[in-house]
Short mmCIF file of C-alpha atoms in Angstrom, two decimals:
data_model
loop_
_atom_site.label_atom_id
_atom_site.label_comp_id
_atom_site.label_asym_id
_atom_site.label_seq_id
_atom_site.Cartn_x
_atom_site.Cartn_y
_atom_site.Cartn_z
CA UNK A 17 0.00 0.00 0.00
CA UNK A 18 2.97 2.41 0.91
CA UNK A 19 4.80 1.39 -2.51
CA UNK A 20 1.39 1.81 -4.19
CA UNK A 21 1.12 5.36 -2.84
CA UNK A 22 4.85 6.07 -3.42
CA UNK A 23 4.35 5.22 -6.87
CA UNK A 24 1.68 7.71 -7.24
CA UNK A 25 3.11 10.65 -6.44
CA UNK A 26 6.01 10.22 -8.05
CA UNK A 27 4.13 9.67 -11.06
CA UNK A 28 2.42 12.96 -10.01
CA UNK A 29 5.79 14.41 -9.79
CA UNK A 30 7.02 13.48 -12.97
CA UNK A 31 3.79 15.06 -14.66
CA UNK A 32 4.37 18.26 -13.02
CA UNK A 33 8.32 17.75 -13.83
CA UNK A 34 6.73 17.06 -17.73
CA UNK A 35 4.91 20.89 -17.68
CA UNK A 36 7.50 22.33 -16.17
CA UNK A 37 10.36 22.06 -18.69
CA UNK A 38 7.33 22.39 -21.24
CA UNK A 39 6.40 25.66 -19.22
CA UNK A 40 10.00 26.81 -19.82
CA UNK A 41 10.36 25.67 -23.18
CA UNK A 42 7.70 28.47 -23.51
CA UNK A 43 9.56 30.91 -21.18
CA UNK A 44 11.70 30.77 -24.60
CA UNK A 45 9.13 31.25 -27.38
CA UNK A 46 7.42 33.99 -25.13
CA UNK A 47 8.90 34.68 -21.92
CA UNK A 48 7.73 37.89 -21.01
CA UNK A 49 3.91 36.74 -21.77
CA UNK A 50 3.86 33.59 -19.06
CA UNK A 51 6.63 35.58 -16.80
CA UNK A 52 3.94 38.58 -16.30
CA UNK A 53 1.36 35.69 -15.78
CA UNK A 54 3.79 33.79 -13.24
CA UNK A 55 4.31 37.72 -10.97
CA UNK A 56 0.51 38.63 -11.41
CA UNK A 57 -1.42 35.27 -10.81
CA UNK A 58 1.31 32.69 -9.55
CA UNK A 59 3.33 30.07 -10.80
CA UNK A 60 0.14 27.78 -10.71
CA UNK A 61 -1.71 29.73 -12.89
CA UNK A 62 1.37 30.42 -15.62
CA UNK A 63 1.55 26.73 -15.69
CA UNK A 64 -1.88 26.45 -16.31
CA UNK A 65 -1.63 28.87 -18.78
CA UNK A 66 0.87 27.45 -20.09
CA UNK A 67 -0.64 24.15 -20.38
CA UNK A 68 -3.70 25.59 -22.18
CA UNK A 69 -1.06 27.04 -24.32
CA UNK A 70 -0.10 22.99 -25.08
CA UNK A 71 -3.29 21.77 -25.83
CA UNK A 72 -4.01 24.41 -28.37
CA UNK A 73 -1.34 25.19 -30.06
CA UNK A 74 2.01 23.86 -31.09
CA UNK A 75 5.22 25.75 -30.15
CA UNK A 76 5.51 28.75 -33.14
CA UNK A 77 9.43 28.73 -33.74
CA UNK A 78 8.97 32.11 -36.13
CA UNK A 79 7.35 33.68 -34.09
CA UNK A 80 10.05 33.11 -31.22
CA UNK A 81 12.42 34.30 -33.98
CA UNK A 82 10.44 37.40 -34.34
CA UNK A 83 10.52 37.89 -30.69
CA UNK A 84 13.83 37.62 -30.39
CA UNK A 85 14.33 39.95 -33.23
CA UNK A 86 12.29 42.39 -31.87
CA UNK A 87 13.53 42.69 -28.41
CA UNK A 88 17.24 41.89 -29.26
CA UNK A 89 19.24 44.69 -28.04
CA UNK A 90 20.91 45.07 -31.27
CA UNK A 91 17.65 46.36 -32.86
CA UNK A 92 16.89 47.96 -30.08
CA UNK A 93 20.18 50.53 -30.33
CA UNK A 94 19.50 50.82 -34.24
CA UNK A 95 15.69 51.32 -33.57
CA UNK A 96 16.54 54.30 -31.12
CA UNK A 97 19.38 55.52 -33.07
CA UNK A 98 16.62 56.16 -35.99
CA UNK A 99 14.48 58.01 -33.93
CA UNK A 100 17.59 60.25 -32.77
CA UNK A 101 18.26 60.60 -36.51
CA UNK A 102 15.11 61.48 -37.31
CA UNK A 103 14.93 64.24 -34.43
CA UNK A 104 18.38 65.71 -36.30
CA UNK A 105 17.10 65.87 -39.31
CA UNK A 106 14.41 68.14 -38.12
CA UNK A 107 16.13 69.94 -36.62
CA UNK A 108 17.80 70.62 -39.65
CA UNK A 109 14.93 71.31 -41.38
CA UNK A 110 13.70 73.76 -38.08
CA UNK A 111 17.01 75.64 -38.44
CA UNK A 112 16.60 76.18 -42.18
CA UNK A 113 13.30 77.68 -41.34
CA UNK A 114 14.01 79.29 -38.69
CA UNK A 115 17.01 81.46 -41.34
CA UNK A 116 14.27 82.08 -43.80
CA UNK A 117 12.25 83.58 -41.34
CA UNK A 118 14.71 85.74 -39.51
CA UNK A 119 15.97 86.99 -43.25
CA UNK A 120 11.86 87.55 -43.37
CA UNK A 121 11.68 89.81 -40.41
CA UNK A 122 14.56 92.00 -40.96
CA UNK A 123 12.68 93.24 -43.96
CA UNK A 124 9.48 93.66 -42.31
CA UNK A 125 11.13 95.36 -39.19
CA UNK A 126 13.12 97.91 -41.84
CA UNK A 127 9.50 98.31 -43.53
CA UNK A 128 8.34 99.02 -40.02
CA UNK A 129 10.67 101.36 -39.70
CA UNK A 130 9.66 103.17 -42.78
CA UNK A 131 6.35 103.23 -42.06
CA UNK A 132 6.74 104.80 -38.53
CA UNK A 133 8.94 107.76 -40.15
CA UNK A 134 6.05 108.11 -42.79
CA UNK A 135 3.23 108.39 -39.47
CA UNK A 136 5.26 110.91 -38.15
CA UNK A 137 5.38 113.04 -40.91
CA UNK A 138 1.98 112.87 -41.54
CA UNK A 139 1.69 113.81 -37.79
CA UNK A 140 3.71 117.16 -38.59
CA UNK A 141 1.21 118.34 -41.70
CA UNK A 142 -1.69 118.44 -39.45
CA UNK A 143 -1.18 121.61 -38.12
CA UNK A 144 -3.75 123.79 -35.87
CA UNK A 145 -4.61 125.42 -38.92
CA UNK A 146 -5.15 122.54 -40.90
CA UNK A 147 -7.55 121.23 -37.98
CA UNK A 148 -9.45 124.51 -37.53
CA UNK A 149 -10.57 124.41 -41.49
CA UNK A 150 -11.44 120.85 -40.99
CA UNK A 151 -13.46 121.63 -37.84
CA UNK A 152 -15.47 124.77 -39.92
CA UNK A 153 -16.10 122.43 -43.03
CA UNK A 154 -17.52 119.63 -40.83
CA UNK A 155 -19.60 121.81 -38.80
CA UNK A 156 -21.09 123.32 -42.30
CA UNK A 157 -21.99 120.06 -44.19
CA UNK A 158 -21.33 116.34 -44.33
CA UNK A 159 -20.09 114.68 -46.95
CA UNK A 160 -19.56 110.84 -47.52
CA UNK A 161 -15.77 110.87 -48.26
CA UNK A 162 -14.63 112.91 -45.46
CA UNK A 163 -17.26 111.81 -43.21
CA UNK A 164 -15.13 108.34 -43.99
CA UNK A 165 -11.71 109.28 -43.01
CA UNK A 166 -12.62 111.68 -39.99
CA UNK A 167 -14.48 108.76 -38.47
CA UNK A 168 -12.74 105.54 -39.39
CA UNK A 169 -9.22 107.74 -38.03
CA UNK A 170 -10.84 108.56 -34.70
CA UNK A 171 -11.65 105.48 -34.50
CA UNK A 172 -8.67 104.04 -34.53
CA UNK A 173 -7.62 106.54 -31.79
CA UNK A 174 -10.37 105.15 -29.54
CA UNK A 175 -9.78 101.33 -30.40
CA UNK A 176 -12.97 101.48 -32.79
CA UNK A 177 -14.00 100.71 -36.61
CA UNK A 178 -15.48 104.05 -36.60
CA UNK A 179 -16.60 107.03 -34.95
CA UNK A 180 -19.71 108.77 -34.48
CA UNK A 181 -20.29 112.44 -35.59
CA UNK A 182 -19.72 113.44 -32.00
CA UNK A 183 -17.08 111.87 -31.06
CA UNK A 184 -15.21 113.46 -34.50
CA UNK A 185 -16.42 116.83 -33.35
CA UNK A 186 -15.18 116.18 -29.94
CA UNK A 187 -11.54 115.13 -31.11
CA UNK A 188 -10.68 117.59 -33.46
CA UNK A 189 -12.05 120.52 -31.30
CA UNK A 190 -8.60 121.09 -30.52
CA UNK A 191 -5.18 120.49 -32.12
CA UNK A 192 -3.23 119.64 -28.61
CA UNK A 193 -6.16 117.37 -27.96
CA UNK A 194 -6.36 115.60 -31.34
CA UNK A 195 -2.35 115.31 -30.76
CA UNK A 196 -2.06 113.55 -27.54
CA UNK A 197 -4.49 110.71 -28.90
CA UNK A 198 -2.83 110.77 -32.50
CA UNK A 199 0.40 110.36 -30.65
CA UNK A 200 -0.88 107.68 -28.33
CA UNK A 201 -2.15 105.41 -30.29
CA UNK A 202 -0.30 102.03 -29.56
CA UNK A 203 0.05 100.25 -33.04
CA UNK A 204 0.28 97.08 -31.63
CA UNK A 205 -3.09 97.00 -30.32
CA UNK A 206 -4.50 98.12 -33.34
CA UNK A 207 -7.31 95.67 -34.99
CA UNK A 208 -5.81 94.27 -38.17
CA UNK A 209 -9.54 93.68 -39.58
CA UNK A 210 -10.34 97.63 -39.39
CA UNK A 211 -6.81 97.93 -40.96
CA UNK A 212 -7.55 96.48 -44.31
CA UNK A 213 -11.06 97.05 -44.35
CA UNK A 214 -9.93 101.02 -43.98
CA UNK A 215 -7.70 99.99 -46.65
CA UNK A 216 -10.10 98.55 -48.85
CA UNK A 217 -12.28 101.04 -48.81
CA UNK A 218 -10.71 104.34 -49.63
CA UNK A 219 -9.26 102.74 -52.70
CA UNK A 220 -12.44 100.98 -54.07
CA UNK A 221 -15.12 104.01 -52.93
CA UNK A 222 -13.41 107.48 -51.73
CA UNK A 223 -9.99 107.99 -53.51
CA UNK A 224 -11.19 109.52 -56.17
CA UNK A 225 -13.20 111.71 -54.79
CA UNK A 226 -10.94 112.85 -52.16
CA UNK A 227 -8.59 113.99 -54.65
CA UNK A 228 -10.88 116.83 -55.97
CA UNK A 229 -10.18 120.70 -55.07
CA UNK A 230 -13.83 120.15 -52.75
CA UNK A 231 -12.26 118.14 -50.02
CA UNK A 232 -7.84 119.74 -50.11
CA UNK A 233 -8.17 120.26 -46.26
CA UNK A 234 -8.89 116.97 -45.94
CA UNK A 235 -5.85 115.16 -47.76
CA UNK A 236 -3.59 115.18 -44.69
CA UNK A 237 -5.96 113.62 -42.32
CA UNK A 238 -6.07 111.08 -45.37
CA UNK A 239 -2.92 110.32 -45.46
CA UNK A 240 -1.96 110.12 -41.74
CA UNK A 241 -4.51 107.27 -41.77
CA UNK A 242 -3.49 105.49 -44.58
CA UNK A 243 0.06 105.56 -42.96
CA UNK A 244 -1.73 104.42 -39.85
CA UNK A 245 -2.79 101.58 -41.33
CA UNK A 246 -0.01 100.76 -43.28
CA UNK A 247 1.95 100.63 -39.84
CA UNK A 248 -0.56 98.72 -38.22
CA UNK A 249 -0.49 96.28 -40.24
CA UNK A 250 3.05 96.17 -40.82
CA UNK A 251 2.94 95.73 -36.87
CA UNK A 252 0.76 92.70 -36.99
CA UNK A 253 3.37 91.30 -39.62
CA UNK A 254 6.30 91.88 -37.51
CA UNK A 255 4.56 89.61 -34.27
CA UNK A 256 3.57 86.76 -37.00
CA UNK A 257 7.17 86.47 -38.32
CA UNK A 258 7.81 86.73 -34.89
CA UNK A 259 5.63 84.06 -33.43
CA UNK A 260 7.09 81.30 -35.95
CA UNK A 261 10.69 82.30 -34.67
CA UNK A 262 9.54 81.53 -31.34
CA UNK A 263 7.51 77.82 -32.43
CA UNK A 264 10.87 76.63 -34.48
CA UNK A 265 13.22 77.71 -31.91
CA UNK A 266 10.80 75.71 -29.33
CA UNK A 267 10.76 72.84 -31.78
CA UNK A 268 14.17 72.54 -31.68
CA UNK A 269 14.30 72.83 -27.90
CA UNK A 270 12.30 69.95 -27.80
CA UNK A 271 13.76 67.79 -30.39
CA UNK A 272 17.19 68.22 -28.60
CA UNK A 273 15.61 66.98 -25.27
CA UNK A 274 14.62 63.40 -27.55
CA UNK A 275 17.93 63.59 -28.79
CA UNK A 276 19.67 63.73 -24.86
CA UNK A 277 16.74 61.20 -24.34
CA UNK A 278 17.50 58.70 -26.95
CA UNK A 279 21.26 59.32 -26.44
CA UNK A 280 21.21 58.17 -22.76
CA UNK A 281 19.10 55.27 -23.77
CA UNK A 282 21.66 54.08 -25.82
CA UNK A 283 24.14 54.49 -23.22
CA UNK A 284 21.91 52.21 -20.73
CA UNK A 285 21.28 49.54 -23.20
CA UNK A 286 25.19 48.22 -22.48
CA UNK A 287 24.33 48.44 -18.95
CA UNK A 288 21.72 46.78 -18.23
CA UNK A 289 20.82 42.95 -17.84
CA UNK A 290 17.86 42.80 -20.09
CA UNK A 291 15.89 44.34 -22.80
CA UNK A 292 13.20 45.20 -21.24
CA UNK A 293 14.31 47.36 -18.82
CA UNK A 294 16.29 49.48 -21.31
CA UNK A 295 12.92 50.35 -23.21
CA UNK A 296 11.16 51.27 -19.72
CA UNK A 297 13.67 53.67 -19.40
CA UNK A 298 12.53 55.77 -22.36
CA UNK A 299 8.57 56.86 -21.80
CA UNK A 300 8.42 58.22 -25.33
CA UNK A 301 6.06 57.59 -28.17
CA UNK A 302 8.50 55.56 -29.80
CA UNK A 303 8.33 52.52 -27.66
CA UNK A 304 4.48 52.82 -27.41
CA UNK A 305 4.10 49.49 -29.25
CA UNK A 306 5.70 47.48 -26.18
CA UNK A 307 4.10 49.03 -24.04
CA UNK A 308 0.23 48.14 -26.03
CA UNK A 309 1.37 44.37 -25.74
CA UNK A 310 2.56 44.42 -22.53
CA UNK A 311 -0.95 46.06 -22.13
CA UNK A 312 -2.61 43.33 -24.23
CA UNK A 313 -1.05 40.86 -22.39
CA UNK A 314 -2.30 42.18 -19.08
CA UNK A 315 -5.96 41.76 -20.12
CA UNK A 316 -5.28 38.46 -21.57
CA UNK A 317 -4.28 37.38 -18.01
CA UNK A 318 -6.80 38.75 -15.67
CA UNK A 319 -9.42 36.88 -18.49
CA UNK A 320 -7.76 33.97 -17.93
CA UNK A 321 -7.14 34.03 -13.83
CA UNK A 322 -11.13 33.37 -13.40
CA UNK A 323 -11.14 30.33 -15.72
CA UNK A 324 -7.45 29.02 -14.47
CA UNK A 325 -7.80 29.69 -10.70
CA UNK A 326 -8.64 26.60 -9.51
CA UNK A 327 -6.91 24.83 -12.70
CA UNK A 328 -3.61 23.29 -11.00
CA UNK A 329 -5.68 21.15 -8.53
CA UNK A 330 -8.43 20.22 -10.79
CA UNK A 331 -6.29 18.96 -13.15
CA UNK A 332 -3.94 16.98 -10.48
CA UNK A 333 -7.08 15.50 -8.63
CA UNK A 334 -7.93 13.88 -11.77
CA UNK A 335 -4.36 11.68 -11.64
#
């Protein structure tokens, strides 16, 4: 009876000897996949995983090759070498840009430049003569033309499209007055849409009829707008140049960070004692597709732990 029951559990033994090396024959085809099962659920349930694994399915020797190929650290240093290659040659690509740009926005600024000089002359030929006859024609009649460039100019001084009648009357009353807000106007808050739309408009509708002997007082006030708006807009130019400067040189920031990244990867992957570790230490995009099977795998395994829990000693009670 002793012998008898001797007999049985080494035969028990033997079986579980049997899965084992079959368990780590699979450790080799896909270690990582019944090593994560082994730490989450137990050595009892990777063999019973493993075992499933068995009955199903014969051992796939490509696709260990393609594991092995895919987590050798060989490919892993050229796969993060590419990545650092591909960061240089944007940045490259960013500096390039970055020189067109720069060329780009010293000819803006100089333009800026010009048109400030060309404001400030325009300033000078309204004169408190100039404003008085202005003043005395408004007050007399309106006219369409005038009306136009009175309004859509003290506009601008007040942050407006246009004016009313008042506030025209109000702001050209007096010359220091109509100064001081002429001379504070900040072009840089200037709306770019009442720029062009200023713009627009005296050369499709009152031009023409500016230019006629009826409306002479009013040709300086025309043209310290148009020089307005030519400056404001030249403004707006100048801080859109300005803003792509800033986005390249942060691209290139950023791309130098994956560089340092990728370049002290490479100097852990000597290092360390295994592959996976060396691709935990870079959180990037790049090694996103390890980290979706690891993921994969986890779901696999906590689907499995309900049907395998009890698997081990169902299976032995049988023998």
């Amino acid at each position: 009876m002793v012998l008898r029951e001797k007999s049985y559990y080494q035969c028990k033994l033997c079986l579980f000897n049997f899965f084992l090396m079959t368990l780590i024959q699979f450790f080799i085809q896909d270690k990582y996949y019944y090593m994560d099962a082994w730490q989450t659920a137990g050595p009892a349930a990777a063999l019973a995983l493993a075992v499933r694994d068995i009955i199903h399915k014969p051992l796939n020797w490509d696709r260990y090759r393609d594991l092995e190929n895919e987590l050798n650290q060989e490919n892993l240093v050229e796969f993060v070498q590419n990545f650092a290659d591909k960061y240089k040659q944007e940045i490259r690509t960013n500096l390039a840009q970055l020189t067109n740009e720069k060329s780009t926005l010293d000819v803006i600024v100089y333009d800026l430049e010009k048109a400030q000089e060309s404001v400030d002359q325009a300033k000078r030929e309204i004169t408190a003569e100039t404003l008085k006859k202005a003043y005395q024609f408004l007050e007399k009649k309106q006219a369409e033309p005038v009306s136009f460039v009175m309004e859509a100019l003290v506009g601008l001084l007040r942050g407006m499209r246009r004016a009313d009648t008042k506030s025209v009357e109000l702001y050209i009353k007096k010359h220091e007055g109509f100064m001081i807000g002429v001379n504070r106007l900040d072009l840089k808050k200037m709306n770019p849409q009442y720029c062009q739309e200023h713009l627009d408009n005296l050369k499709r509708k009152y031009n023409a009829a500016l230019n006629s002997e009826e409306f002479v007082i009013f040709l300086p006030f025309r043209t310290l707008l148009v020089q307005i708006l030519i400056a404001g807009l030249t403004v707006q130019d100048v801080a859109k140049v300005e803003s792509k400067i800033h986005d390249y040189q942060t691209q290139i920031l950023n791309h130098e960070r994956e560089i340092e990244k990728c370049e002290l990867l490479l100097k852990s992957i000597d290092v360390k004692d295994g592959v996976k570790q060396d691709y935990e230490l870079y959180n990037g995009q790049q090694f996103a597709f390890f980290k979706e099977r690891q993921a994969q795998v986890e779901v696999q395994i906590k689907k499995l732990q309900v049907k395998l829990a009890n698997f081990d000693q169902e299976f032995f009670a049988g023998l």
